[in-house]
Amino acid sequence: GYEVEVSYSNNLGKLNYWLKGNYTYAHNVIEFMDEITPTYAYQRRTGNRYGQFFGLVADGLYNSWEEVNDPNRPFYDYQNNKIQPGDIRYVDVNGDGKINNDDYVPIGYSDFPEKIFGLSLGGYYKGFDFSVLFQGAANVSIAYTRNYVMPFLEGRNAPDYMVESWSQERYEQGLPINFPRLNQGYNINPANHLASTFWTKDASYIRLKNAEIGYSLPENLLKKCEAF
């Protein structure tokens, strides 16, 4: 990896200002891990980054019984192939006609960002000063926990955002769908809760971390205050 920092300062009349930017890139690779040789080379941890997420590749959702009953649909080893509309459609990576653990591949990045950057700027004018700091990160992923993706886990009520789960009505009306069909827990439909690109999201961000504005009192005024 490498790190770069650049700064610049100048003035426009009585306005003095400065800019500072930094950028860090740090990529790591597991050169060797004592692991059982997988059936497919793409499942090896060796050669991937530390903390790399693995999972199935999601290709949207099944939206009709015609899609579910398509004879060309891969057989799901999970839940005895009992798939319904609203379930996650997975890619048969190795082309063997089945969706199982052999289709797990590296997905996204790790939860540790490879790129970190920042930009700060500030200035001074007639006693007033200001500064602003932006920070961000990229090449980083986050995997949703089961508390987020299982609506009725351990007998709890479904969170409000689960209203965006798949239903035939929402699909036909073109409403936002961000979750597969509702079910009663992990054991009802484990296929929808497997590690996959459906639940692994880009966690890149940029944010305003800090902003300040101030004013410095004139020195002669401070001396008058000290005299009292």
CSV table of C-alpha atoms in Angstrom, one decimal:
chain,number,residue,atom,x,y,z
A,1,GLY,CA,0.0,0.0,0.0
A,2,TYR,CA,0.9,3.6,0.1
A,3,GLU,CA,-0.1,6.9,1.6
A,4,VAL,CA,-0.2,10.4,0.1
A,5,GLU,CA,-0.8,13.7,1.7
A,6,VAL,CA,-0.9,17.1,-0.1
A,7,SER,CA,-1.4,20.5,1.4
A,8,TYR,CA,-1.7,24.0,-0.1
A,9,SER,CA,-2.1,27.4,1.4
A,10,ASN,CA,-2.5,30.9,-0.1
A,11,ASN,CA,-4.4,34.1,0.4
A,12,LEU,CA,-6.9,36.2,-1.5
A,13,GLY,CA,-6.4,39.7,-0.2
A,14,LYS,CA,-7.0,39.5,3.5
A,15,LEU,CA,-8.4,36.0,3.3
A,16,ASN,CA,-5.8,33.4,4.2
A,17,TYR,CA,-6.9,29.8,3.4
A,18,TRP,CA,-5.5,26.3,3.3
A,19,LEU,CA,-6.4,22.9,1.8
A,20,LYS,CA,-5.1,19.5,2.9
A,21,GLY,CA,-5.9,16.1,1.4
A,22,ASN,CA,-4.8,12.6,2.3
A,23,TYR,CA,-5.3,9.2,0.7
A,24,THR,CA,-4.3,5.8,2.0
A,25,TYR,CA,-4.4,2.5,0.0
A,26,ALA,CA,-3.7,-0.7,1.8
A,27,HIS,CA,-4.3,-4.0,0.1
A,28,ASN,CA,-3.5,-7.3,1.8
A,29,VAL,CA,-3.3,-10.9,0.5
A,30,ILE,CA,-3.2,-14.2,2.3
A,31,GLU,CA,-0.1,-15.7,0.9
A,32,PHE,CA,-0.7,-19.1,2.6
A,33,MET,CA,-3.4,-20.6,4.8
A,34,ASP,CA,-3.3,-24.1,6.0
A,35,GLU,CA,-6.7,-25.0,4.6
A,36,ILE,CA,-8.4,-28.1,3.2
A,37,THR,CA,-8.2,-28.0,-0.6
A,38,PRO,CA,-11.6,-27.1,-1.9
A,39,THR,CA,-13.3,-28.7,-4.9
A,40,TYR,CA,-13.0,-25.4,-6.8
A,41,ALA,CA,-10.0,-23.1,-6.8
A,42,TYR,CA,-12.1,-20.0,-6.6
A,43,GLN,CA,-13.1,-21.1,-3.0
A,44,ARG,CA,-9.5,-20.9,-1.7
A,45,ARG,CA,-8.8,-18.4,1.1
A,46,THR,CA,-5.2,-18.4,0.1
A,47,GLY,CA,-4.7,-15.6,-2.5
A,48,ASN,CA,-7.7,-13.6,-1.2
A,49,ARG,CA,-7.6,-10.6,1.2
A,50,TYR,CA,-7.9,-11.2,4.9
A,51,GLY,CA,-11.5,-11.1,6.0
A,52,GLN,CA,-12.8,-11.6,2.4
A,53,PHE,CA,-16.5,-12.3,2.4
A,54,PHE,CA,-17.7,-15.5,0.7
A,55,GLY,CA,-21.2,-16.4,-0.4
A,56,LEU,CA,-23.6,-17.2,-3.2
A,57,VAL,CA,-24.2,-14.8,-6.1
A,58,ALA,CA,-27.8,-13.5,-6.0
A,59,ASP,CA,-29.6,-12.7,-9.3
A,60,GLY,CA,-32.8,-11.0,-8.0
A,61,LEU,CA,-35.9,-12.9,-6.8
A,62,TYR,CA,-38.3,-15.5,-8.3
A,63,ASN,CA,-41.4,-13.5,-9.1
A,64,SER,CA,-43.8,-16.2,-10.4
A,65,TRP,CA,-44.5,-19.9,-10.2
A,66,GLU,CA,-43.6,-20.1,-13.9
A,67,GLU,CA,-40.0,-19.1,-13.0
A,68,VAL,CA,-40.0,-21.5,-10.0
A,69,ASN,CA,-41.2,-24.4,-12.0
A,70,ASP,CA,-39.0,-23.7,-15.0
A,71,PRO,CA,-37.3,-27.1,-15.8
A,72,ASN,CA,-34.0,-25.3,-16.5
A,73,ARG,CA,-34.0,-23.8,-13.0
A,74,PRO,CA,-31.1,-25.1,-10.8
A,75,PHE,CA,-32.0,-27.6,-8.1
A,76,TYR,CA,-31.6,-26.1,-4.6
A,77,ASP,CA,-29.9,-28.5,-2.2
A,78,TYR,CA,-31.1,-26.2,0.5
A,79,GLN,CA,-34.6,-26.9,2.0
A,80,ASN,CA,-35.1,-29.9,-0.4
A,81,ASN,CA,-35.6,-27.6,-3.4
A,82,LYS,CA,-38.8,-26.2,-2.0
A,83,ILE,CA,-38.6,-22.7,-3.6
A,84,GLN,CA,-41.5,-20.3,-3.9
A,85,PRO,CA,-42.1,-16.9,-5.6
A,86,GLY,CA,-40.3,-14.3,-3.5
A,87,ASP,CA,-37.3,-16.5,-2.8
A,88,ILE,CA,-33.8,-15.4,-3.8
A,89,ARG,CA,-32.6,-16.6,-7.2
A,90,TYR,CA,-28.9,-17.8,-7.0
A,91,VAL,CA,-26.4,-18.2,-9.8
A,92,ASP,CA,-25.2,-21.7,-10.5
A,93,VAL,CA,-21.5,-20.7,-10.6
A,94,ASN,CA,-20.0,-24.1,-11.4
A,95,GLY,CA,-22.8,-25.1,-13.9
A,96,ASP,CA,-23.6,-28.4,-12.3
A,97,GLY,CA,-27.4,-27.7,-12.2
A,98,LYS,CA,-27.4,-27.3,-8.4
A,99,ILE,CA,-27.3,-24.5,-5.9
A,100,ASN,CA,-25.2,-25.6,-3.0
A,101,ASN,CA,-22.0,-24.8,-1.1
A,102,ASP,CA,-19.9,-25.4,-4.2
A,103,ASP,CA,-21.3,-22.2,-5.6
A,104,TYR,CA,-19.8,-20.0,-2.8
A,105,VAL,CA,-17.4,-17.5,-4.3
A,106,PRO,CA,-15.6,-14.3,-3.0
A,107,ILE,CA,-18.1,-11.5,-2.8
A,108,GLY,CA,-17.5,-7.8,-2.2
A,109,TYR,CA,-14.5,-6.9,-0.1
A,110,SER,CA,-13.8,-7.3,3.6
A,111,ASP,CA,-15.2,-5.1,6.4
A,112,PHE,CA,-11.8,-3.3,6.6
A,113,PRO,CA,-11.6,-0.5,4.0
A,114,GLU,CA,-8.7,-0.7,1.5
A,115,LYS,CA,-9.0,3.0,0.7
A,116,ILE,CA,-9.3,5.8,3.3
A,117,PHE,CA,-9.3,9.4,2.3
A,118,GLY,CA,-9.9,12.9,3.8
A,119,LEU,CA,-10.1,16.5,2.8
A,120,SER,CA,-9.9,19.4,5.1
A,121,LEU,CA,-10.0,23.1,4.3
A,122,GLY,CA,-10.1,26.3,6.4
A,123,GLY,CA,-9.3,29.9,6.4
A,124,TYR,CA,-8.9,33.2,8.4
A,125,TYR,CA,-10.4,36.6,7.7
A,126,LYS,CA,-10.5,39.6,9.9
A,127,GLY,CA,-10.6,37.6,13.1
A,128,PHE,CA,-12.9,35.0,11.8
A,129,ASP,CA,-11.7,31.5,11.2
A,130,PHE,CA,-13.3,28.3,9.9
A,131,SER,CA,-12.4,24.7,9.2
A,132,VAL,CA,-14.2,21.8,7.6
A,133,LEU,CA,-13.1,18.1,7.6
A,134,PHE,CA,-14.5,15.4,5.3
A,135,GLN,CA,-13.6,11.7,5.7
A,136,GLY,CA,-14.4,8.7,3.6
A,137,ALA,CA,-13.6,5.1,2.8
A,138,ALA,CA,-14.0,2.8,-0.2
A,139,ASN,CA,-13.4,-0.9,-1.2
A,140,VAL,CA,-15.2,-2.0,2.0
A,141,SER,CA,-18.3,-4.3,2.4
A,142,ILE,CA,-20.7,-5.1,5.2
A,143,ALA,CA,-22.7,-8.2,5.6
A,144,TYR,CA,-26.1,-7.8,7.3
A,145,THR,CA,-26.5,-9.8,10.5
A,146,ARG,CA,-29.4,-12.3,11.1
A,147,ASN,CA,-31.1,-9.7,13.3
A,148,TYR,CA,-31.5,-7.6,10.3
A,149,VAL,CA,-32.6,-10.2,7.7
A,150,MET,CA,-34.9,-12.5,9.8
A,151,PRO,CA,-38.2,-10.7,10.5
A,152,PHE,CA,-39.6,-13.0,13.2
A,153,LEU,CA,-36.3,-14.2,14.7
A,154,GLU,CA,-36.8,-15.6,18.3
A,155,GLY,CA,-40.5,-14.7,18.3
A,156,ARG,CA,-39.9,-10.9,17.9
A,157,ASN,CA,-42.1,-8.7,15.8
A,158,ALA,CA,-41.0,-7.8,12.3
A,159,PRO,CA,-39.3,-4.4,12.0
A,160,ASP,CA,-41.2,-1.7,10.1
A,161,TYR,CA,-38.7,-1.8,7.2
A,162,MET,CA,-39.8,-5.3,6.5
A,163,VAL,CA,-42.8,-3.9,4.7
A,164,GLU,CA,-40.5,-3.8,1.7
A,165,SER,CA,-40.4,-7.6,1.6
A,166,TRP,CA,-41.5,-9.3,-1.6
A,167,SER,CA,-45.2,-9.9,-2.1
A,168,GLN,CA,-47.1,-10.5,-5.3
A,169,GLU,CA,-49.0,-7.2,-4.8
A,170,ARG,CA,-45.8,-5.2,-4.3
A,171,TYR,CA,-44.2,-6.8,-7.3
A,172,GLU,CA,-47.2,-6.2,-9.6
A,173,GLN,CA,-47.5,-2.5,-8.4
A,174,GLY,CA,-43.8,-1.9,-9.0
A,175,LEU,CA,-43.2,-0.9,-5.3
A,176,PRO,CA,-39.7,-1.1,-3.8
A,177,ILE,CA,-38.7,-4.6,-2.8
A,178,ASN,CA,-35.5,-5.0,-0.6
A,179,PHE,CA,-36.2,-8.3,1.1
A,180,PRO,CA,-37.4,-11.7,0.0
A,181,ARG,CA,-40.8,-13.0,1.1
A,182,LEU,CA,-41.6,-12.9,4.7
A,183,ASN,CA,-41.3,-16.2,6.7
A,184,GLN,CA,-41.4,-17.1,10.3
A,185,GLY,CA,-37.7,-17.7,11.0
A,186,TYR,CA,-34.4,-19.2,10.0
A,187,ASN,CA,-35.6,-22.8,9.9
A,188,ILE,CA,-38.5,-22.0,7.6
A,189,ASN,CA,-36.5,-20.9,4.6
A,190,PRO,CA,-32.7,-21.1,5.2
A,191,ALA,CA,-32.0,-20.5,1.5
A,192,ASN,CA,-33.1,-16.9,1.8
A,193,HIS,CA,-30.7,-16.3,4.7
A,194,LEU,CA,-27.5,-17.7,3.3
A,195,ALA,CA,-24.5,-15.5,2.9
A,196,SER,CA,-24.8,-14.0,-0.5
A,197,THR,CA,-24.5,-10.8,-2.5
A,198,PHE,CA,-28.1,-10.1,-1.6
A,199,TRP,CA,-27.0,-9.4,2.0
A,200,THR,CA,-23.5,-8.1,1.4
A,201,LYS,CA,-23.5,-4.4,0.5
A,202,ASP,CA,-21.0,-1.7,-0.4
A,203,ALA,CA,-20.1,0.2,2.8
A,204,SER,CA,-18.2,3.0,1.1
A,205,TYR,CA,-19.0,6.4,2.5
A,206,ILE,CA,-18.0,10.0,2.6
A,207,ARG,CA,-19.1,12.2,5.5
A,208,LEU,CA,-18.7,15.7,7.0
A,209,LYS,CA,-16.9,14.8,10.2
A,210,ASN,CA,-16.2,18.2,11.7
A,211,ALA,CA,-17.0,21.8,11.0
A,212,GLU,CA,-15.9,24.8,13.1
A,213,ILE,CA,-16.2,28.5,13.0
A,214,GLY,CA,-14.7,30.9,15.4
A,215,TYR,CA,-13.8,34.5,16.1
A,216,SER,CA,-10.7,35.8,17.8
A,217,LEU,CA,-11.3,38.9,19.9
A,218,PRO,CA,-8.9,41.9,19.2
A,219,GLU,CA,-5.9,42.0,21.5
A,220,ASN,CA,-6.7,45.6,22.7
A,221,LEU,CA,-10.2,44.5,23.7
A,222,LEU,CA,-8.7,41.7,25.8
A,223,LYS,CA,-6.4,44.1,27.5
A,224,LYS,CA,-9.3,46.3,28.5
A,225,CYS,CA,-11.1,43.3,29.9
A,226,GLU,CA,-8.1,42.4,32.0
A,227,ALA,CA,-8.0,45.9,33.4
A,228,PHE,CA,-11.4,45.5,35.1
